[in-house]
Coordinates of C-alpha atoms in Angstrom, one line a residue:
M774 CA -6.0 -14.3 -25.1
Q775 CA -2.5 -14.3 -23.5
T776 CA -0.3 -11.4 -22.5
G777 CA 2.0 -10.5 -25.2
E778 CA -0.2 -11.7 -28.1
T779 CA -0.6 -9.4 -31.0
I780 CA -4.2 -8.4 -31.8
V781 CA -6.3 -6.6 -34.2
N782 CA -9.5 -5.7 -32.5
P783 CA -12.4 -4.5 -34.8
D784 CA -14.1 -2.6 -32.0
F785 CA -10.9 -0.8 -31.1
Q786 CA -10.1 -0.1 -34.8
M787 CA -13.6 1.5 -35.1
F788 CA -12.9 3.5 -32.0
I789 CA -9.6 4.8 -33.3
A790 CA -11.0 5.6 -36.7
Q791 CA -13.9 7.5 -35.1
M792 CA -11.4 9.3 -32.8
S793 CA -9.3 10.3 -35.8
A794 CA -12.3 11.5 -37.8
D795 CA -13.7 13.5 -34.9
F796 CA -10.4 14.9 -33.6
S797 CA -11.1 18.3 -35.0
S798 CA -14.4 18.7 -33.3
D799 CA -14.0 16.6 -30.1
T800 CA -11.2 16.9 -27.6
I801 CA -8.7 14.6 -26.2
T802 CA -7.6 15.9 -22.9
R803 CA -3.9 16.7 -23.1
A804 CA -2.1 14.8 -20.4
N805 CA 0.9 16.2 -18.6
A806 CA 3.6 13.7 -17.6
H807 CA 4.1 15.5 -14.3
V808 CA 0.7 16.3 -13.0
R809 CA -2.6 14.4 -12.3
S810 CA -4.9 14.8 -15.3
P811 CA -8.3 13.6 -16.5
F812 CA -8.3 10.9 -19.0
I813 CA -11.2 11.4 -21.5
I814 CA -11.6 9.3 -24.6
P815 CA -13.9 11.2 -27.0
T816 CA -16.3 9.3 -29.2
S817 CA -19.6 10.1 -30.7
S818 CA -21.1 6.8 -31.6
L819 CA -19.6 3.9 -29.7
K820 CA -22.0 1.5 -28.0
P821 CA -21.2 0.2 -24.5
S822 CA -18.9 -2.8 -24.9
P823 CA -15.6 -4.0 -23.5
L824 CA -12.7 -2.8 -25.6
L825 CA -9.3 -4.3 -25.6
L826 CA -6.9 -1.5 -24.6
P827 CA -3.4 -2.0 -26.3
H828 CA 0.0 -1.4 -24.7
L829 CA 2.6 0.7 -26.4
L830 CA 6.0 -0.9 -26.3
S831 CA 8.0 2.3 -26.5
P832 CA 7.5 5.8 -27.9
P833 CA 8.4 5.8 -31.6
P834 CA 10.9 8.4 -32.9
P835 CA 9.4 11.7 -33.9
P836 CA 7.9 11.2 -37.4
P837 CA 7.8 13.8 -40.1
P838 CA 4.6 16.0 -40.7
P839 CA 1.7 15.8 -40.6
P840 CA 1.7 17.0 -37.0
L841 CA 1.4 14.5 -34.3
L842 CA -1.6 14.1 -32.0
P843 CA -0.8 13.7 -28.2
L844 CA -2.6 10.7 -26.8
S845 CA -2.1 9.6 -23.2
L846 CA -2.3 5.8 -22.7
S847 CA -0.4 5.4 -19.5
L848 CA -2.7 5.0 -16.6
S849 CA -2.0 4.2 -12.9
N850 CA -3.2 4.4 -9.4
V851 CA -6.9 4.0 -10.3
D852 CA -8.8 2.5 -7.4
D853 CA -12.5 3.2 -8.0
T854 CA -14.2 0.1 -9.2
T855 CA -17.5 1.8 -10.1
P856 CA -18.5 3.4 -13.4
L857 CA -18.0 7.2 -13.3
L858 CA -21.0 8.2 -15.4
G859 CA -21.0 11.8 -16.4
R860 CA -17.7 12.5 -14.6
R861 CA -14.0 12.7 -15.6
R862 CA -11.8 9.9 -14.4
R863 CA -8.7 11.2 -12.7
I864 CA -5.5 9.3 -13.5
A865 CA -2.1 9.8 -11.9
R866 CA 1.1 10.5 -13.9
P867 CA 0.1 9.7 -17.5
S868 CA 2.9 9.1 -20.1
I869 CA 2.6 10.7 -23.5
F870 CA 2.7 8.8 -26.8
F871 CA 2.4 10.5 -30.2
L872 CA 0.4 8.9 -33.0
R873 CA -0.3 10.1 -36.5
P874 CA -4.0 10.3 -37.4
S875 CA -3.5 9.0 -41.0
P876 CA -1.7 5.7 -40.5
L877 CA -3.1 5.2 -37.0
L878 CA -4.8 1.8 -37.7
S879 CA -1.8 0.3 -39.3
T880 CA 0.3 1.4 -36.3
L881 CA -2.2 -0.2 -33.9
K882 CA -2.0 -3.6 -35.7
T883 CA 1.4 -4.1 -34.2
L884 CA 0.5 -3.2 -30.6
T885 CA 0.7 -5.7 -27.8
L886 CA -2.2 -6.6 -25.6
T887 CA -1.8 -6.3 -21.9
L888 CA -5.3 -5.8 -20.5
A889 CA -8.9 -6.2 -21.4
L890 CA -10.7 -3.1 -20.1
P891 CA -14.4 -2.4 -20.1
L892 CA -15.3 1.1 -21.2
F893 CA -18.7 2.6 -20.6
H894 CA -20.3 5.0 -23.0
H895 CA -22.0 8.1 -21.7
G896 CA -22.8 10.9 -24.1
H897 CA -19.6 11.6 -26.1
R898 CA -17.2 10.0 -23.6
C899 CA -16.0 6.5 -22.6
F900 CA -15.2 6.1 -19.0
L901 CA -12.9 3.6 -17.3
R902 CA -14.6 1.2 -15.0
R903 CA -11.9 -0.9 -13.2
P904 CA -8.5 -0.1 -11.8
F905 CA -5.6 -0.9 -14.0
S906 CA -2.1 0.2 -14.9
I907 CA -0.3 0.5 -18.2
S908 CA 3.3 1.5 -18.5
A909 CA 5.8 2.1 -21.2
Q910 CA 8.1 -0.7 -20.1
P911 CA 8.8 -3.6 -22.5
T912 CA 6.1 -6.2 -22.3
A913 CA 8.5 -9.0 -21.1
A914 CA 9.6 -6.8 -18.2
L915 CA 6.1 -5.9 -17.3
A916 CA 5.0 -9.5 -17.4
A917 CA 7.9 -10.5 -15.1
Q918 CA 6.9 -7.8 -12.6
E919 CA 3.3 -8.9 -12.6
E920 CA 4.3 -12.6 -12.1
Q921 CA 6.4 -11.5 -9.1
K922 CA 3.5 -9.7 -7.6
V923 CA 1.2 -12.7 -8.1
T924 CA 3.8 -15.1 -6.6
A925 CA 4.4 -12.8 -3.6
A926 CA 0.6 -12.6 -3.0
K927 CA 0.2 -16.3 -3.0
L928 CA 3.1 -16.9 -0.6
Q929 CA 2.0 -16.7 3.0
W930 CA 4.3 -15.2 5.7
R931 CA 6.6 -17.7 7.3
A932 CA 7.6 -18.0 10.9
A933 CA 11.1 -18.9 12.0
I934 CA 10.0 -22.2 13.5
D935 CA 12.6 -24.6 14.7
F936 CA 11.3 -27.8 13.0
K937 CA 14.4 -29.8 14.0
W938 CA 13.7 -29.0 17.7
I939 CA 10.1 -30.1 17.3
R940 CA 11.2 -33.4 15.7
D941 CA 13.8 -34.0 18.3
N942 CA 11.4 -33.2 21.2
K943 CA 8.2 -34.6 19.7
D944 CA 7.1 -36.3 22.9
A945 CA 7.3 -33.1 24.9
V946 CA 5.6 -31.2 22.1
A947 CA 2.8 -33.8 22.0
A948 CA 2.3 -33.5 25.7
N949 CA 2.2 -29.7 25.5
I950 CA -0.5 -29.9 22.8
K951 CA -2.6 -32.3 24.9
N952 CA -2.3 -30.3 28.1
R953 CA -3.4 -27.1 26.3
N954 CA -6.3 -28.8 24.6
S955 CA -4.9 -27.6 21.3
T956 CA -6.0 -29.0 18.0
A957 CA -2.6 -28.8 16.4
N958 CA -1.7 -31.9 14.3
L959 CA 1.9 -32.8 15.3
E960 CA 2.0 -36.0 13.3
L961 CA 1.1 -34.1 10.1
V962 CA 3.8 -31.5 10.9
L963 CA 6.4 -34.2 11.3
E964 CA 5.3 -36.0 8.1
L965 CA 5.4 -32.8 6.1
Y966 CA 8.8 -31.9 7.5
E967 CA 10.3 -35.2 6.4
K968 CA 8.9 -34.7 2.9
F969 CA 10.3 -31.2 2.9
L970 CA 13.8 -32.4 3.8
N971 CA 13.6 -35.1 1.0
V972 CA 12.5 -32.6 -1.6
Q973 CA 15.0 -30.0 -0.5
K974 CA 17.8 -32.6 -0.8
E975 CA 16.7 -33.5 -4.3
V976 CA 16.6 -29.8 -5.3
E977 CA 20.1 -29.3 -4.0
R978 CA 21.2 -32.4 -6.0
L979 CA 19.7 -31.1 -9.2
R980 CA 21.3 -27.7 -8.7
A981 CA 24.7 -29.3 -8.2
E982 CA 24.3 -31.3 -11.4
R983 CA 23.3 -28.2 -13.4
N984 CA 26.4 -26.5 -12.2
I985 CA 28.5 -29.5 -13.3
V986 CA 26.9 -29.4 -16.8
A987 CA 27.4 -25.6 -17.0
N988 CA 31.1 -26.0 -16.2
K989 CA 31.5 -28.7 -18.8
M990 CA 30.1 -26.3 -21.5
K991 CA 32.9 -23.8 -20.9
G992 CA 35.6 -23.8 -23.6
K993 CA 35.6 -25.4 -27.1
L994 CA 33.5 -28.6 -27.5
E995 CA 32.4 -30.7 -30.4
P996 CA 29.0 -29.7 -31.6
S997 CA 27.5 -33.1 -30.7
I998 CA 28.9 -32.9 -27.2
R999 CA 27.7 -29.4 -26.7
Q1000 CA 24.2 -30.3 -28.0
A1001 CA 24.1 -33.3 -25.6
L1002 CA 25.0 -31.0 -22.7
V1003 CA 22.4 -28.5 -23.7
E1004 CA 19.7 -31.2 -23.7
E1005 CA 20.9 -32.5 -20.4
G1006 CA 20.9 -29.0 -18.9
K1007 CA 17.4 -28.4 -20.3
S1008 CA 16.1 -31.6 -18.7
L1009 CA 17.7 -30.8 -15.4
K1010 CA 16.2 -27.3 -15.5
E1011 CA 12.7 -28.7 -16.1
G1012 CA 13.0 -31.2 -13.3
L1013 CA 14.4 -28.5 -11.0
V1014 CA 11.6 -26.0 -11.8
A1015 CA 8.9 -28.7 -11.0
L1016 CA 10.7 -29.7 -7.7
E1017 CA 11.1 -26.0 -6.6
E1018 CA 7.3 -25.5 -7.1
D1019 CA 6.6 -28.6 -5.0
L1020 CA 9.0 -27.3 -2.4
V1021 CA 7.2 -23.9 -2.2
R1022 CA 3.8 -25.6 -1.8
L1023 CA 5.2 -28.0 0.7
T1024 CA 6.8 -25.2 2.7
D1025 CA 3.5 -23.3 2.8
K1026 CA 1.6 -26.3 4.0
L1027 CA 4.2 -27.1 6.6
Q1028 CA 4.1 -23.5 7.9
Q1029 CA 0.3 -23.6 8.0
E1030 CA 0.2 -26.7 10.2
A1031 CA 3.2 -25.8 12.4
Q1032 CA 1.9 -22.4 13.2
C1033 CA -1.0 -24.1 15.1
I1034 CA 1.5 -25.6 17.6
P1035 CA 1.3 -23.5 20.8
N1036 CA 4.2 -22.2 22.7
S1037 CA 5.9 -24.4 25.3
M1038 CA 5.0 -23.9 28.9
H1039 CA 6.8 -22.9 32.1
P1040 CA 7.4 -25.9 34.3
D1041 CA 5.4 -24.4 37.1
V1042 CA 2.2 -24.0 35.1
P1043 CA -0.6 -26.1 36.6
I1044 CA -1.9 -28.8 34.3
G1045 CA -5.7 -28.9 33.7
G1046 CA -8.6 -26.6 33.0
E1047 CA -9.3 -23.2 34.4
E1048 CA -10.4 -24.7 37.7
S1049 CA -6.9 -26.0 38.2
S1050 CA -5.4 -22.5 38.3
V1051 CA -3.5 -21.7 41.4
V1052 CA -3.9 -18.6 43.6
R1053 CA -0.5 -17.0 44.0
K1054 CA -1.5 -14.1 46.1
T1055 CA -4.6 -12.4 47.7
I1056 CA -4.6 -8.7 48.4
G1057 CA -7.2 -6.9 50.5
S1058 CA -10.5 -8.2 51.7
P1059 CA -14.1 -7.9 50.5
K1060 CA -15.8 -4.8 51.6
E1061 CA -18.7 -5.2 54.0
F1062 CA -22.0 -3.4 53.4
N1063 CA -24.8 -2.9 55.9
F1064 CA -27.3 -2.3 53.0
D1065 CA -28.5 -4.1 49.9
V1066 CA -25.7 -4.0 47.4
K1067 CA -26.6 -2.9 43.8
D1068 CA -24.8 -4.0 40.7
H1069 CA -23.3 -1.6 38.3
L1070 CA -26.3 -1.7 35.9
R1071 CA -28.6 -0.4 38.6
L1072 CA -26.1 2.1 39.9
G1073 CA -25.5 3.3 36.3
K1074 CA -29.2 3.8 35.7
E1075 CA -29.8 5.7 39.0
L1076 CA -26.7 7.9 38.5
D1077 CA -27.4 8.4 34.8
L1078 CA -24.0 7.0 33.7
F1079 CA -24.9 4.6 30.9
D1080 CA -27.3 4.2 28.0
F1081 CA -27.4 0.6 26.7
D1082 CA -30.8 0.9 25.0
A1083 CA -29.8 3.7 22.7
A1084 CA -26.5 2.0 21.9
A1085 CA -28.4 -1.2 21.0
E1086 CA -30.5 0.7 18.6
V1087 CA -27.5 2.5 17.0
S1088 CA -24.9 -0.3 17.1
G1089 CA -26.5 -3.6 18.4
S1090 CA -26.1 -5.5 21.6
K1091 CA -23.0 -5.2 23.8
F1092 CA -22.4 -1.6 23.0
Y1093 CA -23.0 1.4 25.3
Y1094 CA -23.0 5.1 25.8
L1095 CA -21.1 6.5 28.7
K1096 CA -22.6 9.7 30.2
N1097 CA -21.8 12.4 32.7
E1098 CA -19.3 11.4 35.4
A1099 CA -18.8 8.0 33.7
V1100 CA -17.1 9.8 30.8
L1101 CA -14.8 11.7 33.3
L1102 CA -14.1 8.4 35.1
E1103 CA -13.0 6.7 31.9
M1104 CA -10.7 9.6 31.0
A1105 CA -9.3 9.6 34.5
L1106 CA -8.5 5.9 34.5
I1107 CA -6.7 6.2 31.2
N1108 CA -4.6 9.2 32.2
W1109 CA -3.9 7.8 35.7
A1110 CA -2.7 4.4 34.4
I1111 CA -0.5 6.0 31.7
A1112 CA 1.0 8.5 34.1
D1113 CA 1.8 5.9 36.7
V1114 CA 3.3 3.3 34.3
S1115 CA 5.3 6.0 32.4
K1116 CA 7.0 7.0 35.6
R1117 CA 8.3 3.4 35.8
G1118 CA 10.3 3.7 32.5
F1119 CA 7.6 2.8 30.0
T1120 CA 7.3 4.8 26.7
P1121 CA 3.7 6.0 26.1
L1122 CA 2.0 5.1 22.8
I1123 CA -1.3 5.6 21.1
T1124 CA -1.5 2.8 18.5
P1125 CA -3.3 2.1 15.2
E1126 CA -6.5 0.4 15.8
I1127 CA -6.6 -1.3 12.3
V1128 CA -3.8 -3.7 11.5
R1129 CA -3.0 -6.2 8.8
S1130 CA -4.5 -9.6 9.4
S1131 CA -1.0 -11.1 9.0
V1132 CA 0.2 -9.1 12.0
V1133 CA -2.8 -10.5 14.0
E1134 CA -1.8 -14.0 13.0
K1135 CA 1.9 -13.4 13.9
C1136 CA 0.9 -12.3 17.4
G1137 CA -0.9 -15.6 17.8
F1138 CA -4.5 -14.6 17.3
Q1139 CA -6.9 -16.1 14.7
P1140 CA -8.4 -13.4 12.6
R1141 CA -10.8 -15.7 10.8
G1142 CA -13.0 -18.6 11.7
Q1143 CA -16.3 -19.3 13.4
N1144 CA -15.1 -18.6 16.9
T1145 CA -12.7 -15.8 16.2
Q1146 CA -12.7 -12.8 18.6
V1147 CA -11.4 -10.5 15.8
Y1148 CA -13.4 -8.2 13.6
S1149 CA -12.1 -8.5 10.0
I1150 CA -12.7 -5.8 7.4
E1151 CA -14.5 -7.3 4.4
D1152 CA -12.6 -7.3 1.1
S1153 CA -9.5 -6.2 2.9
D1154 CA -6.4 -7.8 4.6
Q1155 CA -7.0 -5.6 7.7
C1156 CA -8.7 -6.2 11.1
L1157 CA -9.7 -4.2 14.1
I1158 CA -7.5 -4.8 17.0
G1159 CA -8.7 -6.8 20.0
T1160 CA -5.8 -5.5 22.2
A1161 CA -3.0 -3.0 21.8
E1162 CA -0.6 -6.0 22.2
I1163 CA -1.0 -6.5 18.5
P1164 CA 0.1 -3.1 17.1
V1165 CA 2.8 -2.7 19.8
G1166 CA 4.1 -6.2 19.1
G1167 CA 4.4 -5.2 15.4
I1168 CA 6.2 -1.9 16.0
H1169 CA 9.6 -3.6 15.7
M1170 CA 8.6 -6.2 13.1
D1171 CA 11.4 -7.4 10.8
S1172 CA 14.0 -5.6 12.9
I1173 CA 17.4 -6.4 14.4
L1174 CA 17.7 -4.5 17.7
P1175 CA 21.0 -3.7 19.4
E1176 CA 21.3 -5.4 22.8
S1177 CA 22.0 -2.1 24.4
S1178 CA 18.4 -0.9 23.5
L1179 CA 16.8 -3.7 25.5
P1180 CA 14.5 -3.9 27.3
L1181 CA 12.1 -1.8 25.3
K1182 CA 9.0 -1.0 27.5
Y1183 CA 5.8 0.5 26.2
V1184 CA 2.5 1.6 27.7
A1185 CA -0.1 1.9 25.0
Y1186 CA -3.6 3.3 24.9
S1187 CA -6.2 2.1 22.4
H1188 CA -9.7 1.1 21.8
C1189 CA -10.3 -2.6 21.5
F1190 CA -12.8 -4.5 19.4
R1191 CA -13.9 -8.1 20.1
T1192 CA -16.7 -10.2 18.7
E1193 CA -17.1 -12.0 22.1
A1194 CA -18.3 -15.1 20.1
G1195 CA -19.9 -17.7 22.5
A1196 CA -20.2 -15.2 25.4
A1197 CA -23.7 -15.2 27.0
G1198 CA -25.4 -15.2 30.4
T1199 CA -26.0 -12.8 33.3
A1200 CA -22.3 -12.7 34.2
T1201 CA -21.6 -11.0 30.9
R1202 CA -24.3 -8.3 31.1
G1203 CA -23.6 -4.6 31.2
L1204 CA -20.1 -3.3 30.9
Y1205 CA -18.4 -6.6 31.9
R1206 CA -18.3 -8.0 28.3
V1207 CA -18.7 -5.6 25.4
H1208 CA -17.7 -5.3 21.8
Q1209 CA -15.7 -2.1 22.1
F1210 CA -13.8 -0.7 25.0
S1211 CA -10.7 1.3 26.0
K1212 CA -7.6 -0.3 27.5
V1213 CA -4.1 0.6 28.6
E1214 CA -1.6 -2.1 27.9
M1215 CA 2.0 -2.7 28.9
F1216 CA 4.4 -4.4 26.5
V1217 CA 8.1 -5.4 26.9
F1218 CA 10.8 -6.6 24.5
C1219 CA 13.7 -8.1 26.3
R1220 CA 16.6 -10.7 26.2
P1221 CA 15.5 -14.3 26.7
E1222 CA 17.3 -14.7 30.0
D1223 CA 15.3 -11.7 31.4
S1224 CA 11.8 -12.5 30.5
N1225 CA 10.8 -14.3 33.7
M1226 CA 12.1 -11.3 35.7
Y1227 CA 10.0 -8.8 33.6
H1228 CA 7.0 -11.1 33.9
E1229 CA 7.2 -10.7 37.7
E1230 CA 7.8 -6.9 37.3
L1231 CA 4.6 -6.6 35.2
I1232 CA 2.4 -8.5 37.6
S1233 CA 3.9 -6.4 40.4
I1234 CA 2.9 -3.1 38.6
E1235 CA -0.6 -4.4 38.2
E1236 CA -0.8 -5.2 41.9
D1237 CA 0.5 -1.7 42.8
L1238 CA -2.1 -0.1 40.5
F1239 CA -5.1 -2.0 41.8
S1240 CA -4.0 -1.8 45.4
S1241 CA -3.8 2.0 45.2
L1242 CA -7.5 2.1 44.2
G1243 CA -8.4 0.1 47.3
L1244 CA -9.6 -3.0 45.4
H1245 CA -9.7 -6.6 46.8
F1246 CA -8.3 -9.0 44.3
K1247 CA -6.4 -12.3 43.8
V1248 CA -3.6 -13.2 41.5
L1249 CA -3.8 -16.6 39.7
D1250 CA -1.2 -18.7 38.0
M1251 CA -3.4 -19.9 35.1
A1252 CA -3.6 -23.6 34.2
S1253 CA -2.5 -25.1 30.9
G1254 CA -6.0 -25.4 29.5
D1255 CA -6.6 -21.7 29.9
L1256 CA -3.4 -20.4 28.2
G1257 CA -3.6 -18.9 24.8
A1258 CA -1.3 -20.3 22.1
P1259 CA 1.4 -17.5 22.5
A1260 CA 1.6 -17.7 26.4
Y1261 CA 4.5 -19.5 28.1
R1262 CA 3.0 -18.5 31.4
K1263 CA 0.1 -16.2 32.3
F1264 CA -1.0 -14.5 35.5
D1265 CA -4.6 -13.3 35.8
V1266 CA -5.9 -10.7 38.3
E1267 CA -9.5 -11.2 39.4
A1268 CA -11.2 -8.5 41.5
W1269 CA -14.1 -8.8 43.8
M1270 CA -17.3 -7.4 42.3
P1271 CA -20.0 -7.3 45.1
G1272 CA -22.9 -6.4 42.8
L1273 CA -22.2 -9.5 40.7
G1274 CA -21.3 -11.5 43.9
R1275 CA -18.2 -13.0 42.4
Y1276 CA -14.6 -12.3 41.3
G1277 CA -14.2 -11.1 37.7
E1278 CA -11.0 -10.9 35.6
I1279 CA -9.7 -7.3 35.3
S1280 CA -6.2 -7.9 33.9
S1281 CA -3.6 -10.5 32.9
A1282 CA 0.1 -10.6 32.4
S1283 CA 1.7 -13.1 29.9
N1284 CA 5.2 -14.1 29.0
C1285 CA 5.2 -15.1 25.4
T1286 CA 9.0 -15.9 25.2
D1287 CA 10.0 -16.0 21.5
Y1288 CA 6.6 -17.3 20.1
Q1289 CA 5.6 -13.9 18.7
S1290 CA 9.1 -12.6 17.8
R1291 CA 9.8 -15.7 15.6
R1292 CA 6.7 -14.8 13.7
L1293 CA 7.2 -11.0 13.7
G1294 CA 10.9 -11.3 12.8
I1295 CA 12.2 -9.4 15.8
R1296 CA 15.8 -10.2 16.8
Y1297 CA 18.6 -8.6 18.7
R1298 CA 22.3 -8.7 18.2
P1299 CA 24.3 -9.4 21.4
S1300 CA 26.7 -6.7 22.3
V1301 CA 30.3 -7.1 21.3
M1302 CA 30.5 -3.3 20.8
D1303 CA 28.1 -0.4 21.4
L1304 CA 25.5 -0.5 18.7
S1305 CA 23.3 2.2 20.2
T1306 CA 24.0 4.6 17.3
T1307 CA 23.5 2.1 14.5
N1308 CA 20.4 1.7 12.4
A1309 CA 18.6 -1.3 13.8
K1310 CA 15.9 -1.4 11.2
K1311 CA 15.9 -4.2 8.6
G1312 CA 19.0 -5.9 10.0
K1313 CA 21.5 -3.0 9.7
G1314 CA 24.3 -2.6 12.2
S1315 CA 27.6 -4.4 12.4
S1316 CA 28.5 -7.2 14.8
S1317 CA 30.0 -10.6 14.5
A1318 CA 27.7 -12.1 17.1
P1319 CA 24.8 -14.1 15.8
T1320 CA 21.3 -12.6 16.3
Q1321 CA 18.8 -14.0 18.7
F1322 CA 15.0 -13.7 19.0
V1323 CA 13.8 -11.3 21.7
H1324 CA 11.2 -12.3 24.2
T1325 CA 7.9 -10.4 24.4
L1326 CA 5.6 -9.9 27.3
N1327 CA 2.3 -8.1 27.7
A1328 CA 0.1 -7.0 30.7
T1329 CA -3.1 -5.0 31.2
A1330 CA -2.7 -1.8 33.2
C1331 CA -6.3 -0.9 33.0
A1332 CA -9.3 -2.4 31.1
V1333 CA -11.6 0.5 31.5
P1334 CA -15.2 -1.0 31.5
R1335 CA -14.4 -3.7 34.0
M1336 CA -12.5 -1.2 36.2
I1337 CA -15.7 1.0 36.2
V1338 CA -17.7 -2.0 37.2
C1339 CA -15.3 -2.6 40.2
L1340 CA -15.3 1.0 41.3
L1341 CA -19.0 1.5 41.1
E1342 CA -19.9 -1.7 43.0
N1343 CA -17.1 -1.5 45.6
F1344 CA -17.4 2.2 46.5
Q1345 CA -21.2 2.6 46.4
Q1346 CA -22.8 4.2 49.4
E1347 CA -26.2 3.7 51.1
D1348 CA -27.6 6.9 49.7
G1349 CA -26.9 5.7 46.2
S1350 CA -23.7 7.8 45.6
V1351 CA -20.3 6.4 44.7
I1352 CA -17.0 7.6 46.1
I1353 CA -14.2 8.3 43.7
P1354 CA -10.9 6.7 44.8
E1355 CA -8.3 9.3 45.8
P1356 CA -5.7 8.5 43.0
L1357 CA -8.3 9.4 40.4
R1358 CA -9.5 12.7 41.8
P1359 CA -6.8 14.9 40.3
Y1360 CA -7.8 13.5 36.9
M1361 CA -11.5 14.3 37.5
G1362 CA -11.1 18.0 38.5
G1363 CA -11.1 17.2 42.2
L1364 CA -14.5 15.4 42.0
Q1365 CA -14.9 13.1 45.1
L1366 CA -18.4 11.8 44.8
I1367 CA -20.8 10.7 42.0
S1368 CA -24.3 11.7 43.4
P1369 CA -27.7 10.5 42.3
K1370 CA -29.4 12.8 39.7
H1371 CA -32.7 14.4 40.8
M1372 CA -34.9 14.1 37.7

């Protein structure tokens, strides 16, 4: 049965008749239009069955006596999808409609169907089962609103991708895809783009013809001529509607394929796999020990710092409890990193740790798929973040920023959640690779011409932080095959971990240029005047200069678990104790040494 169809439903007639007969003995909860009220439909003999709930077009004028019975049929904001047996269903902001008991059935024969709603009988009440909304708006307007919602839900987000540039530089784009080992299908993107241009051209032609026909119909015309123009306009409209639908589908498919194309690369990026990465700098030297070195797992057990077994029982593998001084050490690392970076002009943030999957996608991460690193929330459009880069990147989503506000620098603390799909082996045991961890992240929004400069600034901050702790590490310019899709260039920091007997990654710094901002819709307006007092949100602010996309950069200030691994293994002593690096001591109450526990 279609929306807007007039119905006469026997079950519903029986229900109303019973309601009218029992009105004196049973109660209909009187709904107040301005407060939340229970919605209780009294009945004494209905069997469980789905009833078609009608929609009232508009309240009729007040009728003459007999007195009217208040009945609330406007329900909204119901989100519980389970039957509420034996309880009242709370409904927000009901509207009041007045119906006479005597001609009630005849009145209902003209009501218009909008929803089929299951009601569940329990005792003398029927309870609503699924969420729905009924309003007093005209049916046509309501249907239009619902259609808009459905259409909006079907349309995916669209990035401001420069398809013309991709077409004009297809050889360079193809080489970039190959060098990154990307699975993007450039040939399909180009094919879809040509189809898009052809359909768009035809749509524009039909729109122009419709305008010509509409102009011809102005003024006095012979009936036969007017009728011919009407038929022509109708034919053009039908053809235009079909083409516009094709254009929407084609645009979505084009976007879906084009969003797989990775960012371009800095000309100095080494070509090849991870083994082709180039060491830019080495700082410090490996510590020498005159005793057998322990790894962080053994140290943690002897110092009573971790409990992996209990965490495995509670949460599964790759989870952990921190205990005793390890808790203080995590807190110290977080506070030390935020304090140091904040002094350099970064704004501290604590971010949401659940975000919309569309924001994850816009930042260049894949929220779904067999090898995804992202935890998605079932039956939801939300995900757990794998890095604070995602919520910080979204903080200025769909904004036009004044140039005078740039650069915007943030240092953000969050927990991070990663599936670590495909990770296995002894090198990933303990704290080195886990599903949940704390991290302090730096993020920069800047002008395009400044992004290389801020990339160097971010890696310099990382070097200062890790050097102050006395760590030995190297900085690598990562090869093309090891770059994520958003990265134009990426520097990794790998620290020496003596217990593991190898270098391990403790941070990275990436310049993503306009890859993320084109997807997140973050622009800035070059200064032709001081816009610092304007409202930059949603494109407000006056300037004749065209907007440009900002560049985004991110870098790790401190990934806590791996930093704990480094500190325990590098500062262990022969007696089993571990020295706390001096910069962290003020954040640990002056503690200088983690000593073995005497059980």
